[in-house]
mmCIF file of C-alpha atoms in Angstrom:
data_model
loop_
_atom_site.group_PDB
_atom_site.id
_atom_site.type_symbol
_atom_site.label_atom_id
_atom_site.label_comp_id
_atom_site.label_asym_id
_atom_site.label_seq_id
_atom_site.Cartn_x
_atom_site.Cartn_y
_atom_site.Cartn_z
ATOM 1 C CA MET A 30 2.135 14.166 13.368
ATOM 2 C CA SER A 31 3.636 13.614 9.909
ATOM 3 C CA LEU A 32 1.695 11.669 7.320
ATOM 4 C CA LEU A 33 4.734 9.370 7.285
ATOM 5 C CA ASP A 34 3.835 8.214 10.797
ATOM 6 C CA THR A 35 0.552 6.755 9.544
ATOM 7 C CA LEU A 36 2.553 4.152 7.644
ATOM 8 C CA THR A 37 3.693 2.511 10.877
ATOM 9 C CA ASP A 38 0.057 1.801 11.735
ATOM 10 C CA ASP A 39 -1.111 -1.652 10.626
ATOM 11 C CA ALA A 40 -4.593 -0.196 10.062
ATOM 12 C CA THR A 41 -3.184 1.972 7.261
ATOM 13 C CA TRP A 42 -1.878 -1.077 5.429
ATOM 14 C CA ASP A 43 -5.101 -2.989 6.041
ATOM 15 C CA GLY A 44 -7.028 -0.049 4.597
ATOM 16 C CA PHE A 45 -4.765 -0.036 1.547
ATOM 17 C CA LEU A 46 -5.364 -3.760 1.038
ATOM 18 C CA SER A 47 -9.132 -3.390 1.383
ATOM 19 C CA HIS A 48 -9.154 -0.544 -1.119
ATOM 20 C CA LYS A 49 -7.096 -2.494 -3.650
ATOM 21 C CA LEU A 50 -9.304 -5.565 -3.331
ATOM 22 C CA LEU A 51 -12.445 -3.467 -3.700
ATOM 23 C CA VAL A 52 -11.629 -1.158 -6.599
ATOM 24 C CA SER A 53 -8.567 -2.585 -8.365
ATOM 25 C CA HIS A 54 -8.593 -5.170 -11.121
ATOM 26 C CA MET A 55 -5.618 -7.280 -10.127
ATOM 27 C CA PRO A 56 -4.860 -10.765 -11.451
ATOM 28 C CA PRO A 57 -5.253 -13.549 -8.856
ATOM 29 C CA SER A 58 -1.488 -13.966 -8.433
ATOM 30 C CA GLU A 59 -1.106 -10.279 -7.536
ATOM 31 C CA VAL A 60 -4.039 -10.481 -5.117
ATOM 32 C CA ARG A 61 -2.465 -13.447 -3.349
ATOM 33 C CA PHE A 62 0.914 -11.730 -3.084
ATOM 34 C CA LEU A 63 -0.488 -8.447 -1.786
ATOM 35 C CA ALA A 64 -2.761 -10.136 0.762
ATOM 36 C CA GLY A 65 0.055 -12.345 2.005
ATOM 37 C CA TYR A 66 2.500 -9.461 2.188
ATOM 38 C CA ILE A 67 0.201 -7.238 4.249
ATOM 39 C CA THR A 68 -1.498 -9.801 6.482
ATOM 40 C CA GLY A 69 1.939 -11.293 7.166
ATOM 41 C CA ARG A 70 3.123 -7.797 8.240
ATOM 42 C CA ARG A 71 6.211 -8.202 6.053
ATOM 43 C CA TYR A 72 6.454 -4.436 5.673
ATOM 44 C CA ARG A 73 7.085 -3.604 9.318
ATOM 45 C CA GLU A 74 10.888 -3.614 9.446
ATOM 46 C CA VAL A 75 11.493 -1.590 6.297
ATOM 47 C CA CYS A 76 8.598 0.731 7.047
ATOM 48 C CA SER A 77 9.760 1.443 10.584
ATOM 49 C CA GLY A 78 13.283 2.210 9.387
ATOM 50 C CA LEU A 79 12.186 4.545 6.592
ATOM 51 C CA VAL A 80 9.744 6.450 8.800
ATOM 52 C CA SER A 81 12.233 6.878 11.648
ATOM 53 C CA GLY A 82 15.055 7.855 9.327
ATOM 54 C CA GLU A 83 17.238 4.970 10.476
ATOM 55 C CA ARG A 84 16.949 3.558 6.976
ATOM 56 C CA VAL A 85 17.215 5.375 3.640
ATOM 57 C CA LEU A 86 15.967 4.451 0.224
ATOM 58 C CA PRO A 87 18.555 2.655 -1.921
ATOM 59 C CA VAL A 88 19.682 4.043 -5.254
ATOM 60 C CA PRO A 89 16.849 3.481 -7.771
ATOM 61 C CA VAL A 90 17.331 1.322 -10.843
ATOM 62 C CA MET A 91 16.698 3.059 -14.147
ATOM 63 C CA LYS A 92 15.686 0.998 -17.157
ATOM 64 C CA LEU A 93 14.144 1.327 -20.588
ATOM 65 C CA VAL A 94 10.869 -0.445 -21.329
ATOM 66 C CA SER A 95 8.906 -0.691 -24.536
ATOM 67 C CA LYS A 96 6.322 2.030 -24.990
ATOM 68 C CA ALA A 97 2.867 0.547 -25.521
ATOM 69 C CA GLY A 98 1.917 0.340 -29.180
ATOM 70 C CA THR A 99 5.190 1.756 -30.505
ATOM 71 C CA GLY A 100 8.730 0.667 -31.158
ATOM 72 C CA ARG A 101 10.030 3.371 -28.842
ATOM 73 C CA LYS A 102 11.329 3.028 -25.303
ATOM 74 C CA ARG A 103 10.492 4.974 -22.165
ATOM 75 C CA THR A 104 12.546 5.461 -19.036
ATOM 76 C CA VAL A 105 11.187 4.091 -15.768
ATOM 77 C CA PHE A 106 12.616 3.718 -12.278
ATOM 78 C CA THR A 107 12.179 1.121 -9.583
ATOM 79 C CA PHE A 108 13.271 0.259 -6.042
ATOM 80 C CA PRO A 109 13.425 -3.169 -4.360
ATOM 81 C CA GLU A 110 10.105 -4.819 -3.526
ATOM 82 C CA ASP A 111 9.814 -3.683 0.115
ATOM 83 C CA GLU A 112 10.613 -0.064 -0.690
ATOM 84 C CA MET A 113 8.183 -0.074 -3.625
ATOM 85 C CA MET A 114 5.429 -1.381 -1.350
ATOM 86 C CA PHE A 115 6.197 1.380 1.154
ATOM 87 C CA LEU A 116 5.950 3.992 -1.611
ATOM 88 C CA LYS A 117 2.683 2.511 -2.884
ATOM 89 C CA VAL A 118 1.071 2.914 0.515
ATOM 90 C CA LEU A 119 2.579 6.396 0.884
ATOM 91 C CA SER A 120 1.083 7.321 -2.485
ATOM 92 C CA PHE A 121 -2.247 5.943 -1.236
ATOM 93 C CA GLN A 122 -2.021 8.185 1.832
ATOM 94 C CA LEU A 123 -1.161 11.202 -0.329
ATOM 95 C CA HIS A 124 -4.737 11.113 -1.647
ATOM 96 C CA ALA A 125 -5.516 13.060 1.539
ATOM 97 C CA TYR A 126 -4.382 16.099 -0.455
ATOM 98 C CA ASP A 127 -6.625 15.453 -3.477
ATOM 99 C CA HIS A 128 -9.028 18.187 -2.414
ATOM 100 C CA LEU A 129 -6.315 20.801 -2.917
ATOM 101 C CA PHE A 130 -6.166 20.166 -6.663
ATOM 102 C CA SER A 131 -8.283 21.830 -9.332
ATOM 103 C CA GLU A 132 -11.565 20.245 -10.371
ATOM 104 C CA ASP A 133 -10.156 20.336 -13.925
ATOM 105 C CA LEU A 134 -7.487 17.759 -13.024
ATOM 106 C CA TYR A 135 -8.617 14.161 -13.615
ATOM 107 C CA SER A 136 -5.473 12.057 -13.181
ATOM 108 C CA PHE A 137 -4.580 9.830 -10.217
ATOM 109 C CA ARG A 138 -7.397 10.918 -7.943
ATOM 110 C CA ARG A 139 -9.971 8.976 -5.937
ATOM 111 C CA ASP A 140 -12.957 11.163 -6.722
ATOM 112 C CA ARG A 141 -12.513 11.542 -10.483
ATOM 113 C CA GLY A 142 -10.847 9.891 -13.437
ATOM 114 C CA VAL A 143 -10.909 9.362 -17.175
ATOM 115 C CA LYS A 144 -14.589 8.406 -17.216
ATOM 116 C CA ASP A 145 -15.487 11.699 -15.561
ATOM 117 C CA ALA A 146 -13.340 13.674 -17.994
ATOM 118 C CA ILE A 147 -14.936 12.152 -21.086
ATOM 119 C CA ARG A 148 -18.444 12.387 -19.658
ATOM 120 C CA ARG A 149 -17.875 16.053 -18.885
ATOM 121 C CA LEU A 150 -16.572 16.593 -22.415
ATOM 122 C CA VAL A 151 -19.561 15.076 -24.183
ATOM 123 C CA ARG A 152 -22.027 17.004 -21.992
ATOM 124 C CA ILE A 153 -20.594 20.424 -22.862
ATOM 125 C CA PRO A 154 -23.402 22.529 -24.379
ATOM 126 C CA ASN A 155 -22.874 23.317 -28.069
ATOM 127 C CA LEU A 156 -19.741 21.160 -28.155
ATOM 128 C CA GLU A 157 -20.012 20.717 -31.934
ATOM 129 C CA SER A 158 -19.697 24.485 -32.427
ATOM 130 C CA MET A 159 -16.510 24.849 -30.378
ATOM 131 C CA TYR A 160 -12.837 25.143 -31.230
ATOM 132 C CA CYS A 161 -10.507 22.682 -29.533
ATOM 133 C CA TYR A 162 -6.792 22.483 -28.802
ATOM 134 C CA LYS A 163 -5.212 19.268 -27.533
ATOM 135 C CA VAL A 164 -1.593 18.889 -26.484
ATOM 136 C CA ASP A 165 0.696 16.333 -24.879
ATOM 137 C CA ILE A 166 3.704 17.259 -22.715
ATOM 138 C CA SER A 167 6.903 15.528 -23.805
ATOM 139 C CA ASP A 168 8.401 13.034 -21.311
ATOM 140 C CA TYR A 169 6.483 14.814 -18.570
ATOM 141 C CA PHE A 170 7.331 12.772 -15.476
ATOM 142 C CA ASN A 171 11.067 12.653 -16.060
ATOM 143 C CA SER A 172 11.270 16.305 -17.192
ATOM 144 C CA ILE A 173 9.874 17.786 -13.970
ATOM 145 C CA ASP A 174 12.314 20.202 -12.327
ATOM 146 C CA THR A 175 12.287 18.857 -8.783
ATOM 147 C CA ARG A 176 14.173 21.846 -7.368
ATOM 148 C CA ALA A 177 11.526 24.192 -8.755
ATOM 149 C CA LEU A 178 8.918 21.890 -7.213
ATOM 150 C CA MET A 179 10.169 22.428 -3.652
ATOM 151 C CA PRO A 180 8.121 25.576 -2.790
ATOM 152 C CA SER A 181 4.875 23.986 -3.979
ATOM 153 C CA LEU A 182 5.617 20.805 -2.098
ATOM 154 C CA GLU A 183 6.336 22.675 1.135
ATOM 155 C CA ARG A 184 3.203 24.812 0.792
ATOM 156 C CA VAL A 185 0.781 22.032 -0.092
ATOM 157 C CA LEU A 186 2.038 19.361 2.296
ATOM 158 C CA ASP A 187 2.832 21.580 5.292
ATOM 159 C CA ASP A 188 4.625 18.494 6.602
ATOM 160 C CA PRO A 189 8.409 19.068 6.911
ATOM 161 C CA ARG A 190 9.313 15.420 7.454
ATOM 162 C CA LEU A 191 7.287 14.232 4.493
ATOM 163 C CA THR A 192 8.636 17.026 2.299
ATOM 164 C CA GLN A 193 12.191 16.161 3.307
ATOM 165 C CA PHE A 194 11.617 12.468 2.591
ATOM 166 C CA LEU A 195 10.235 13.131 -0.889
ATOM 167 C CA MET A 196 12.838 15.717 -1.819
ATOM 168 C CA SER A 197 15.756 13.561 -0.641
ATOM 169 C CA MET A 198 14.487 10.842 -2.971
ATOM 170 C CA LEU A 199 13.889 13.192 -5.896
ATOM 171 C CA LEU A 200 17.047 15.291 -5.590
ATOM 172 C CA ASP A 201 19.507 12.431 -5.220
ATOM 173 C CA PRO A 202 21.113 12.304 -8.704
ATOM 174 C CA ARG A 203 22.258 8.693 -8.408
ATOM 175 C CA VAL A 204 20.739 5.870 -10.414
ATOM 176 C CA VAL A 205 21.742 2.312 -11.214
ATOM 177 C CA ARG A 206 21.927 1.957 -14.982
ATOM 178 C CA ASP A 207 23.014 -1.314 -16.602
ATOM 179 C CA GLY A 208 24.262 -2.473 -13.217
ATOM 180 C CA VAL A 209 26.450 0.574 -12.643
ATOM 181 C CA THR A 210 25.716 3.405 -10.197
ATOM 182 C CA THR A 211 26.001 6.755 -11.930
ATOM 183 C CA ASP A 212 24.570 10.263 -11.796
ATOM 184 C CA ASP A 213 21.594 11.219 -13.928
ATOM 185 C CA VAL A 214 20.312 14.780 -13.738
ATOM 186 C CA ARG A 215 17.001 14.051 -15.529
ATOM 187 C CA LYS A 216 15.265 11.807 -13.014
ATOM 188 C CA GLY A 217 12.398 14.243 -12.557
ATOM 189 C CA ALA A 218 9.483 12.674 -10.696
ATOM 190 C CA MET A 219 10.834 9.238 -11.669
ATOM 191 C CA ALA A 220 8.204 7.542 -13.822
ATOM 192 C CA GLY A 221 7.346 4.128 -12.416
ATOM 193 C CA ILE A 222 7.786 5.175 -8.778
ATOM 194 C CA PRO A 223 4.346 5.230 -7.045
ATOM 195 C CA THR A 224 4.700 8.776 -5.673
ATOM 196 C CA SER A 225 5.383 10.157 -9.163
ATOM 197 C CA SER A 226 1.640 10.447 -9.796
ATOM 198 C CA PHE A 227 1.213 12.913 -6.912
ATOM 199 C CA ILE A 228 4.232 14.917 -8.099
ATOM 200 C CA ALA A 229 2.872 15.011 -11.655
ATOM 201 C CA ASN A 230 -0.456 16.327 -10.398
ATOM 202 C CA LEU A 231 1.175 18.957 -8.205
ATOM 203 C CA TYR A 232 3.773 20.318 -10.625
ATOM 204 C CA LEU A 233 1.252 21.920 -12.972
ATOM 205 C CA SER A 234 -1.468 22.656 -10.421
ATOM 206 C CA ASP A 235 -0.865 26.419 -10.722
ATOM 207 C CA MET A 236 -1.658 26.170 -14.424
ATOM 208 C CA ASP A 237 -4.798 24.128 -13.704
ATOM 209 C CA PHE A 238 -6.158 26.814 -11.402
ATOM 210 C CA ASP A 239 -5.119 29.674 -13.675
ATOM 211 C CA MET A 240 -6.885 28.214 -16.700
ATOM 212 C CA GLY A 241 -10.007 27.744 -14.587
ATOM 213 C CA ARG A 242 -9.899 31.338 -13.359
ATOM 214 C CA ARG A 243 -9.641 32.532 -16.938
ATOM 215 C CA GLY A 244 -12.947 30.815 -17.676
ATOM 216 C CA PHE A 245 -11.738 28.303 -20.236
ATOM 217 C CA ILE A 246 -13.109 24.806 -20.622
ATOM 218 C CA TYR A 247 -9.944 22.997 -19.676
ATOM 219 C CA MET A 248 -9.116 19.446 -18.628
ATOM 220 C CA ARG A 249 -5.818 17.798 -17.745
ATOM 221 C CA TYR A 250 -5.002 14.146 -17.246
ATOM 222 C CA SER A 251 -1.347 14.107 -16.211
ATOM 223 C CA ASP A 252 0.467 15.114 -19.431
ATOM 224 C CA ASP A 253 -2.603 15.151 -21.705
ATOM 225 C CA ILE A 254 -4.451 18.469 -21.894
ATOM 226 C CA ILE A 255 -7.504 19.666 -23.777
ATOM 227 C CA LEU A 256 -8.793 23.228 -24.111
ATOM 228 C CA LEU A 257 -12.068 24.378 -25.685
ATOM 229 C CA ALA A 258 -13.463 27.816 -26.533
ATOM 230 C CA GLU A 259 -16.352 29.281 -28.478
ATOM 231 C CA SER A 260 -14.130 31.284 -30.835
ATOM 232 C CA GLU A 261 -10.776 30.662 -32.463
ATOM 233 C CA SER A 262 -9.329 33.885 -31.059
ATOM 234 C CA SER A 263 -10.325 32.921 -27.520
ATOM 235 C CA LEU A 264 -8.833 29.471 -28.009
ATOM 236 C CA MET A 265 -5.542 30.952 -29.204
ATOM 237 C CA GLU A 266 -5.473 33.228 -26.175
ATOM 238 C CA GLY A 267 -5.940 30.239 -23.882
ATOM 239 C CA ARG A 268 -3.411 28.147 -25.774
ATOM 240 C CA ASP A 269 -0.763 30.859 -25.503
ATOM 241 C CA ALA A 270 -1.375 31.234 -21.754
ATOM 242 C CA MET A 271 -1.132 27.493 -21.278
ATOM 243 C CA LEU A 272 2.072 27.188 -23.291
ATOM 244 C CA ARG A 273 3.641 29.980 -21.269
ATOM 245 C CA HIS A 274 2.904 28.028 -18.106
ATOM 246 C CA ILE A 275 4.395 24.877 -19.605
ATOM 247 C CA GLU A 276 7.515 26.673 -20.805
ATOM 248 C CA SER A 277 7.985 28.421 -17.450
ATOM 249 C CA LYS A 278 8.129 24.995 -15.820
ATOM 250 C CA GLY A 279 10.953 23.901 -18.108
ATOM 251 C CA LEU A 280 8.693 21.573 -20.074
ATOM 252 C CA GLY A 281 7.995 21.154 -23.775
ATOM 253 C CA VAL A 282 5.125 19.827 -25.845
ATOM 254 C CA ASN A 283 5.103 17.012 -28.344
ATOM 255 C CA PRO A 284 4.465 18.680 -31.743
ATOM 256 C CA SER A 285 3.255 15.438 -33.302
ATOM 257 C CA LYS A 286 0.437 15.268 -30.732
ATOM 258 C CA GLU A 287 -0.780 18.859 -30.992
ATOM 259 C CA ARG A 288 -4.275 19.047 -32.459
ATOM 260 C CA LEU A 289 -6.303 22.140 -33.364
ATOM 261 C CA THR A 290 -9.848 21.406 -34.503
ATOM 262 C CA GLY A 291 -12.742 23.593 -35.510
ATOM 263 C CA PRO A 292 -16.512 23.349 -35.130
ATOM 264 C CA GLY A 293 -17.963 20.022 -36.194
ATOM 265 C CA GLU A 294 -14.629 18.221 -36.285
ATOM 266 C CA ALA A 295 -13.953 15.106 -34.239
ATOM 267 C CA ILE A 296 -12.283 15.591 -30.848
ATOM 268 C CA GLU A 297 -9.772 13.071 -29.503
ATOM 269 C CA PHE A 298 -8.759 12.847 -25.854
ATOM 270 C CA LEU A 299 -7.338 10.082 -23.636
ATOM 271 C CA GLY A 300 -7.685 7.428 -26.319
ATOM 272 C CA PHE A 301 -11.316 8.323 -27.120
ATOM 273 C CA ILE A 302 -12.823 10.102 -30.106
ATOM 274 C CA TYR A 303 -16.040 12.131 -29.993
ATOM 275 C CA SER A 304 -18.042 13.127 -33.066
ATOM 276 C CA ASN A 305 -21.713 14.112 -33.319
ATOM 277 C CA GLY A 306 -22.745 12.387 -30.114
ATOM 278 C CA ILE A 307 -20.753 9.204 -30.764
ATOM 279 C CA VAL A 308 -17.949 8.230 -28.366
ATOM 280 C CA ASP A 309 -15.593 5.540 -29.635
ATOM 281 C CA VAL A 310 -12.051 4.274 -29.203
ATOM 282 C CA SER A 311 -9.770 6.645 -31.119
ATOM 283 C CA PRO A 312 -8.192 5.590 -34.432
ATOM 284 C CA GLY A 313 -4.755 6.087 -32.896
ATOM 285 C CA THR A 314 -5.532 3.638 -30.096
ATOM 286 C CA VAL A 315 -6.941 1.128 -32.585
ATOM 287 C CA SER A 316 -3.810 1.442 -34.725
ATOM 288 C CA LYS A 317 -1.499 0.923 -31.746
ATOM 289 C CA THR A 318 -3.521 -2.092 -30.633
ATOM 290 C CA LYS A 319 -3.335 -3.647 -34.080
ATOM 291 C CA ALA A 320 0.420 -3.179 -34.041
ATOM 292 C CA LYS A 321 0.605 -5.000 -30.699
ATOM 293 C CA ILE A 322 -1.495 -7.863 -32.065
ATOM 294 C CA ARG A 323 0.639 -8.149 -35.196
ATOM 295 C CA ARG A 324 3.957 -8.126 -33.317
ATOM 296 C CA SER A 325 2.741 -10.613 -30.728
ATOM 297 C CA ALA A 326 1.365 -13.021 -33.322
ATOM 298 C CA ARG A 327 4.637 -13.024 -35.255
ATOM 299 C CA SER A 328 6.642 -13.572 -32.094
ATOM 300 C CA ILE A 329 4.403 -16.415 -30.892
ATOM 301 C CA ARG A 330 4.450 -18.185 -34.252
ATOM 302 C CA ARG A 331 8.272 -18.011 -34.356
ATOM 303 C CA TRP A 332 8.328 -19.495 -30.849
ATOM 304 C CA MET A 333 5.804 -22.176 -31.865
ATOM 305 C CA ILE A 334 7.930 -23.278 -34.821
ATOM 306 C CA ARG A 335 11.264 -23.081 -32.983
ATOM 307 C CA LYS A 336 10.033 -25.113 -30.008
ATOM 308 C CA GLY A 337 7.726 -27.464 -31.899
ATOM 309 C CA VAL A 338 4.744 -26.269 -29.869
ATOM 310 C CA GLU A 339 1.237 -27.421 -30.782
ATOM 311 C CA PRO A 340 -0.832 -24.678 -32.518
ATOM 312 C CA GLU A 341 -3.531 -24.897 -29.851
ATOM 313 C CA LYS A 342 -1.009 -24.034 -27.152
ATOM 314 C CA ALA A 343 0.251 -21.089 -29.203
ATOM 315 C CA LEU A 344 -3.337 -19.865 -29.556
ATOM 316 C CA ARG A 345 -3.822 -20.100 -25.793
ATOM 317 C CA VAL A 346 -0.670 -18.061 -25.191
ATOM 318 C CA MET A 347 -1.908 -15.351 -27.550
ATOM 319 C CA THR A 348 -5.463 -15.242 -26.210
ATOM 320 C CA ARG A 349 -4.319 -15.232 -22.590
ATOM 321 C CA LYS A 350 -2.018 -12.286 -23.279
ATOM 322 C CA PHE A 351 -4.709 -10.174 -24.919
ATOM 323 C CA ASN A 352 -7.456 -11.183 -22.538
ATOM 324 C CA GLY A 353 -5.270 -9.559 -19.911
ATOM 325 C CA LYS A 354 -4.798 -6.432 -21.998
ATOM 326 C CA PHE A 355 -8.459 -6.117 -22.895
ATOM 327 C CA PHE A 356 -10.241 -7.375 -19.793
ATOM 328 C CA GLY A 357 -7.715 -7.115 -16.954
ATOM 329 C CA LYS A 358 -4.746 -4.950 -16.130
ATOM 330 C CA GLU A 359 -2.109 -3.968 -18.685
ATOM 331 C CA GLY A 360 1.163 -2.969 -17.072
ATOM 332 C CA ASP A 361 0.457 0.000 -14.814
ATOM 333 C CA GLY A 362 -2.864 0.783 -16.415
ATOM 334 C CA LEU A 363 -6.334 -0.678 -16.842
ATOM 335 C CA GLY A 364 -7.496 -2.819 -19.739
ATOM 336 C CA TRP A 365 -10.124 -1.808 -22.277
ATOM 337 C CA SER A 366 -13.054 -3.160 -20.274
ATOM 338 C CA HIS A 367 -12.256 -0.752 -17.429
ATOM 339 C CA TRP A 368 -11.008 2.220 -19.464
ATOM 340 C CA PHE A 369 -13.205 2.271 -22.575
ATOM 341 C CA PHE A 370 -16.310 0.138 -22.000
ATOM 342 C CA PRO A 371 -17.996 2.407 -19.418
ATOM 343 C CA VAL A 372 -17.746 5.444 -21.708
ATOM 344 C CA ILE A 373 -18.056 4.480 -25.382
ATOM 345 C CA ASN A 374 -21.532 4.246 -26.930
ATOM 346 C CA THR A 375 -20.691 2.301 -30.093
ATOM 347 C CA ASP A 376 -18.942 -0.964 -30.878
ATOM 348 C CA VAL A 377 -17.568 0.046 -34.301
ATOM 349 C CA SER A 378 -13.905 0.089 -33.267
ATOM 350 C CA LEU A 379 -14.343 -3.002 -31.117
ATOM 351 C CA ARG A 380 -15.576 -4.934 -34.182
ATOM 352 C CA GLU A 381 -12.558 -3.734 -36.153
ATOM 353 C CA VAL A 382 -10.128 -4.928 -33.488
ATOM 354 C CA ASP A 383 -11.982 -8.233 -33.095
ATOM 355 C CA ALA A 384 -11.723 -8.947 -36.823
ATOM 356 C CA TYR A 385 -8.030 -8.103 -36.808
ATOM 357 C CA MET A 386 -7.374 -10.288 -33.783
ATOM 358 C CA GLN A 387 -9.152 -13.260 -35.327
ATOM 359 C CA MET A 388 -7.191 -12.837 -38.565
ATOM 360 C CA TRP A 389 -3.861 -12.980 -36.733
ATOM 361 C CA LEU A 390 -4.936 -15.844 -34.461
ATOM 362 C CA ARG A 391 -5.630 -17.914 -37.570
ATOM 363 C CA TRP A 392 -2.320 -16.781 -39.064
ATOM 364 C CA ILE A 393 -0.478 -18.206 -36.058
ATOM 365 C CA VAL A 394 -1.773 -21.639 -37.048
ATOM 366 C CA THR A 395 -1.440 -21.455 -40.850
ATOM 367 C CA GLY A 396 1.327 -18.916 -41.423
ATOM 368 C CA ARG A 397 -0.619 -17.152 -44.148
ATOM 369 C CA HIS A 398 -3.512 -14.750 -44.595
ATOM 370 C CA SER A 399 -6.230 -16.396 -46.654
ATOM 371 C CA THR A 400 -10.012 -16.633 -46.690
ATOM 372 C CA SER A 401 -9.554 -20.402 -46.382
ATOM 373 C CA ASN A 402 -8.231 -19.811 -42.860
ATOM 374 C CA ASN A 403 -11.812 -19.424 -41.635
ATOM 375 C CA GLY A 404 -12.435 -23.073 -42.522
ATOM 376 C CA ILE A 405 -9.073 -24.372 -41.366
ATOM 377 C CA VAL A 406 -9.310 -22.591 -38.028
ATOM 378 C CA PRO A 407 -13.035 -22.068 -37.323
ATOM 379 C CA TYR A 408 -14.267 -19.674 -34.681
ATOM 380 C CA SER A 409 -15.079 -22.581 -32.361
ATOM 381 C CA VAL A 410 -11.368 -23.464 -32.217
ATOM 382 C CA LEU A 411 -10.472 -19.895 -31.267
ATOM 383 C CA LYS A 412 -13.133 -19.882 -28.570
ATOM 384 C CA ASP A 413 -12.062 -23.279 -27.206
ATOM 385 C CA ASN A 414 -8.557 -21.885 -26.786
ATOM 386 C CA GLY A 415 -9.613 -18.894 -24.722
ATOM 387 C CA TYR A 416 -10.559 -16.232 -27.268
ATOM 388 C CA ARG A 417 -13.099 -13.643 -26.053
ATOM 389 C CA THR A 418 -14.452 -10.932 -28.333
ATOM 390 C CA LEU A 419 -14.453 -7.301 -27.324
ATOM 391 C CA VAL A 420 -17.936 -6.835 -28.782
ATOM 392 C CA ASN A 421 -19.534 -9.612 -26.750
ATOM 393 C CA GLU A 422 -17.806 -8.543 -23.545
ATOM 394 C CA TYR A 423 -18.788 -4.911 -24.142
ATOM 395 C CA HIS A 424 -22.480 -5.655 -24.620
ATOM 396 C CA SER A 425 -22.531 -8.161 -21.736
ATOM 397 C CA ARG A 426 -21.082 -5.608 -19.335
ATOM 398 C CA ARG A 427 -23.386 -2.869 -20.585
ATOM 399 C CA ALA A 428 -26.354 -5.144 -19.878
ATOM 400 C CA GLU A 429 -25.314 -5.780 -16.273
#
């Protein structure tokens, strides 16, 4: 039986729902939609057609979305709601192959994640005496050569129908862009499509295993990779081997995100920074977050003035937005309370972000940065309008 056939079983969808309710951090509106969609069996018609082959996936829509914390855009793809739900549950079922990946791979897996990667990093003996190389693969998801992927997909899945389904989706060059159907040869794994996470894990799995066989301390989280060695010469040997793998797959690295550090220097990985036993949010992440706060505050104040909105309402809009980013889900990823809080062991960066947030919340009301803002807009007003500090939330959750 093909893994595809499991998607026609209501128990598979019920299991997906139970898992999401148990381990995901969805807003109430998303919980209600997902529960209603699955318990109402709204997936049955589309699912049956896709599994039997009587129905095919439509042409995906390609769009540009803002890249978190920057002014740049990234390309993502999407299908209609029913097809996206089908692919989400298929991606859920693909976790059955997690055991075939290297233990050094930490992305998109049930049994390990970012927390495990950082905890492994900080427990490395003599970490402060090691050399470290960190690199980021440029536009990884959409740069994957899907034709070169075929042999790995056939070998790992050993499921001809599933392989055919995935490859027909990935190899179809058509996309809808700005309302027009056209060909685009750089779809890759199609970032934004649920199954892209499995493809991203699989595409470089040969490299993951090879680096492990060579004896290097190596960790990969999708397109973010870190390599450590006891000597600079050994590190360079490992780096060169890794870059050969990356190049052989038709990929490139982002030069601006390459980092080579020596003994005693701080190590950054996955938005964290480690130095002398201290794990904190990285300066880069703090900087990006400040930029988000600044842009949002300016936008909300312009809206407040244009629409004649009361300052308290503008404050609530701002706090609600960032409460979601910090303590809930942000886009396709988890907020700070789920990503950073379980791992960091200091609140230094949290205090910095809190102070910055409070400064811009007061600016929304007054339109200027001044020490008098503390009196004009006291902390009690911020709190009454929904503001929650990162520091208080961090220590409360650590105490649980």
